[in-house]
Coordinates of C-alpha atoms in Angstrom, one line a residue:
X1 CA 148.3 19.0 201.2
X2 CA 149.9 22.2 199.4
X3 CA 148.9 24.7 196.3
X4 CA 151.3 26.7 194.6
X5 CA 151.0 30.3 194.6
X6 CA 154.1 31.6 195.0
X7 CA 154.5 33.7 198.3
X8 CA 151.1 33.0 199.1
X9 CA 150.9 29.3 199.0
X10 CA 148.1 27.4 200.8
X11 CA 147.7 25.3 203.2
X12 CA 144.8 22.5 203.1
X13 CA 142.7 21.8 206.4
X14 CA 140.3 18.7 207.0
X15 CA 138.0 18.7 210.1
X16 CA 136.8 15.2 211.0
X17 CA 134.3 16.2 213.1
X18 CA 132.0 18.8 211.7
X19 CA 133.5 18.3 207.8
X20 CA 135.2 21.5 207.3
X21 CA 137.3 21.9 204.9
X22 CA 139.5 25.5 205.1
X23 CA 143.0 26.6 204.1
X24 CA 145.1 28.0 206.8
X25 CA 149.1 28.9 206.7
X26 CA 150.2 26.2 209.4
X27 CA 148.2 23.7 211.2
X28 CA 145.4 24.6 213.6
X29 CA 145.3 22.9 217.1
X30 CA 142.3 23.7 216.7
X31 CA 139.1 23.3 213.9
X32 CA 138.1 27.1 213.7
X33 CA 135.2 25.8 212.7
X34 CA 133.8 23.9 215.2
X35 CA 136.4 24.7 218.1
X36 CA 137.2 20.5 217.8
X37 CA 140.8 19.6 219.3
X38 CA 139.4 16.0 219.4
X39 CA 137.2 13.4 216.9
X40 CA 137.3 9.6 217.5
X41 CA 140.5 9.4 219.8
X42 CA 142.3 11.2 217.0
X43 CA 143.9 15.2 216.5
X44 CA 140.4 16.3 214.8
X45 CA 142.2 18.7 211.9
X46 CA 144.1 16.6 209.6
X47 CA 145.9 17.8 206.1
X48 CA 143.4 17.8 203.9
X49 CA 143.2 14.9 200.8
X50 CA 143.2 15.7 197.5
X51 CA 139.7 14.7 197.0
X52 CA 138.6 17.2 200.5
X53 CA 140.8 19.9 198.8
X54 CA 139.0 19.7 194.9
X55 CA 135.7 19.7 196.3
X56 CA 136.5 22.8 198.1
X57 CA 138.0 24.6 195.1
X58 CA 134.3 23.4 193.2
X59 CA 132.0 24.6 195.4
X60 CA 134.1 28.4 195.6
X61 CA 133.6 28.5 192.0
X62 CA 130.8 28.0 192.2
X63 CA 129.8 30.2 195.1
X64 CA 132.2 32.9 192.7
X65 CA 129.6 32.1 189.7
X66 CA 127.0 32.5 191.8
X67 CA 127.5 36.0 193.0
X68 CA 128.3 38.0 189.3

């Protein structure tokens, strides 16, 4: 899923191997966190669902608020 931010559009991806959700310009061939390429006979990294993106953004917001 793509979240529009002007010229800084971000794509969100999810690793089914380690459950890492992250943003990147394009789909990577492996997870940047655990390095998995495949999981359960499928590619480990896939576009994140709306729910996964919302959870990531919620956690990032909470983290930012806790830093203040």
